[in-house]
Amino acid sequence: MDALELLKQDHQKVKELLEEAEATEDGKEQKEIFKQIKKELETHARIEETVFYPAMEKHEELKDIVLESYEEHKQIKTLLREMEDLVEHHAEEEEEGKLFPKIRDLLDDAALEQLGQELESAKHKER
């Protein structure tokens, strides 16, 4: 496989994972998908920054574009850290913080089961 096709496939994989994360409202599932996205992007950035970009910088006409790509990678890494913090905070706040414990106090098992079925049904309609 040539270099451009390999990098293109990496980009496509991340796009698909982002769409998958957007399509689900299940916090735990989103967290797992985010871990995959983070891993894919970290690997992708590493191979671009250590192999691909240095090889492309040798071509004068590509230097500015490669420099911009390095800058975009910095921004992506910052966003990944922020997203990770936000996802962690969201999950903890809902599950262990105020929301879930209050709901357990307000709803009985049957109501939670019914709501779970509705959530499951809604999840499958999104896909």
PDB file of C-alpha atoms in Angstrom, residues 80-123:
ATOM      1  CA  LEU A  80      -7.958  15.438  22.594  1.00  0.00           C
ATOM      2  CA  ARG A  81      -6.762  16.325  26.097  1.00  0.00           C
ATOM      3  CA  GLU A  82      -9.722  18.665  26.563  1.00  0.00           C
ATOM      4  CA  MET A  83     -12.199  16.085  25.224  1.00  0.00           C
ATOM      5  CA  GLU A  84     -10.774  13.405  27.483  1.00  0.00           C
ATOM      6  CA  ASP A  85     -11.162  15.673  30.506  1.00  0.00           C
ATOM      7  CA  LEU A  86     -14.709  16.613  29.463  1.00  0.00           C
ATOM      8  CA  VAL A  87     -15.791  13.005  28.843  1.00  0.00           C
ATOM      9  CA  GLU A  88     -14.358  11.922  32.192  1.00  0.00           C
ATOM     10  CA  HIS A  89     -16.048  14.786  33.997  1.00  0.00           C
ATOM     11  CA  HIS A  90     -19.375  14.153  32.257  1.00  0.00           C
ATOM     12  CA  ALA A  91     -19.390  10.440  33.038  1.00  0.00           C
ATOM     13  CA  GLU A  92     -18.401  10.942  36.671  1.00  0.00           C
ATOM     14  CA  GLU A  93     -20.868  13.778  37.161  1.00  0.00           C
ATOM     15  CA  GLU A  94     -23.788  11.752  35.801  1.00  0.00           C
ATOM     16  CA  GLU A  95     -22.918   8.324  37.171  1.00  0.00           C
ATOM     17  CA  GLU A  96     -21.416   9.106  40.552  1.00  0.00           C
ATOM     18  CA  GLY A  97     -22.413  12.715  41.056  1.00  0.00           C
ATOM     19  CA  LYS A  98     -25.863  14.144  41.294  1.00  0.00           C
ATOM     20  CA  LEU A  99     -27.937  12.780  38.411  1.00  0.00           C
ATOM     21  CA  PHE A 100     -27.944   8.969  38.561  1.00  0.00           C
ATOM     22  CA  PRO A 101     -28.261   8.676  42.366  1.00  0.00           C
ATOM     23  CA  LYS A 102     -31.220  11.083  42.365  1.00  0.00           C
ATOM     24  CA  ILE A 103     -32.906   9.187  39.538  1.00  0.00           C
ATOM     25  CA  ARG A 104     -32.461   5.894  41.440  1.00  0.00           C
ATOM     26  CA  ASP A 105     -34.232   7.518  44.387  1.00  0.00           C
ATOM     27  CA  LEU A 106     -37.070   8.885  42.234  1.00  0.00           C
ATOM     28  CA  LEU A 107     -37.805   5.936  39.925  1.00  0.00           C
ATOM     29  CA  ASP A 108     -38.538   2.339  40.811  1.00  0.00           C
ATOM     30  CA  ASP A 109     -36.936  -0.646  39.061  1.00  0.00           C
ATOM     31  CA  ALA A 110     -39.863  -1.082  36.662  1.00  0.00           C
ATOM     32  CA  ALA A 111     -39.705   2.566  35.534  1.00  0.00           C
ATOM     33  CA  LEU A 112     -35.936   2.324  35.024  1.00  0.00           C
ATOM     34  CA  GLU A 113     -36.375  -0.884  33.045  1.00  0.00           C
ATOM     35  CA  GLN A 114     -39.023   0.741  30.828  1.00  0.00           C
ATOM     36  CA  LEU A 115     -36.818   3.775  30.279  1.00  0.00           C
ATOM     37  CA  GLY A 116     -33.905   1.463  29.470  1.00  0.00           C
ATOM     38  CA  GLN A 117     -35.987  -0.230  26.764  1.00  0.00           C
ATOM     39  CA  GLU A 118     -36.898   3.165  25.295  1.00  0.00           C
ATOM     40  CA  LEU A 119     -33.233   4.196  25.281  1.00  0.00           C
ATOM     41  CA  GLU A 120     -32.244   0.939  23.608  1.00  0.00           C
ATOM     42  CA  SER A 121     -34.942   1.408  20.969  1.00  0.00           C
ATOM     43  CA  ALA A 122     -33.853   4.999  20.323  1.00  0.00           C
ATOM     44  CA  LYS A 123     -30.229   3.886  20.068  1.00  0.00           C
TER      45      LYS A 123
END
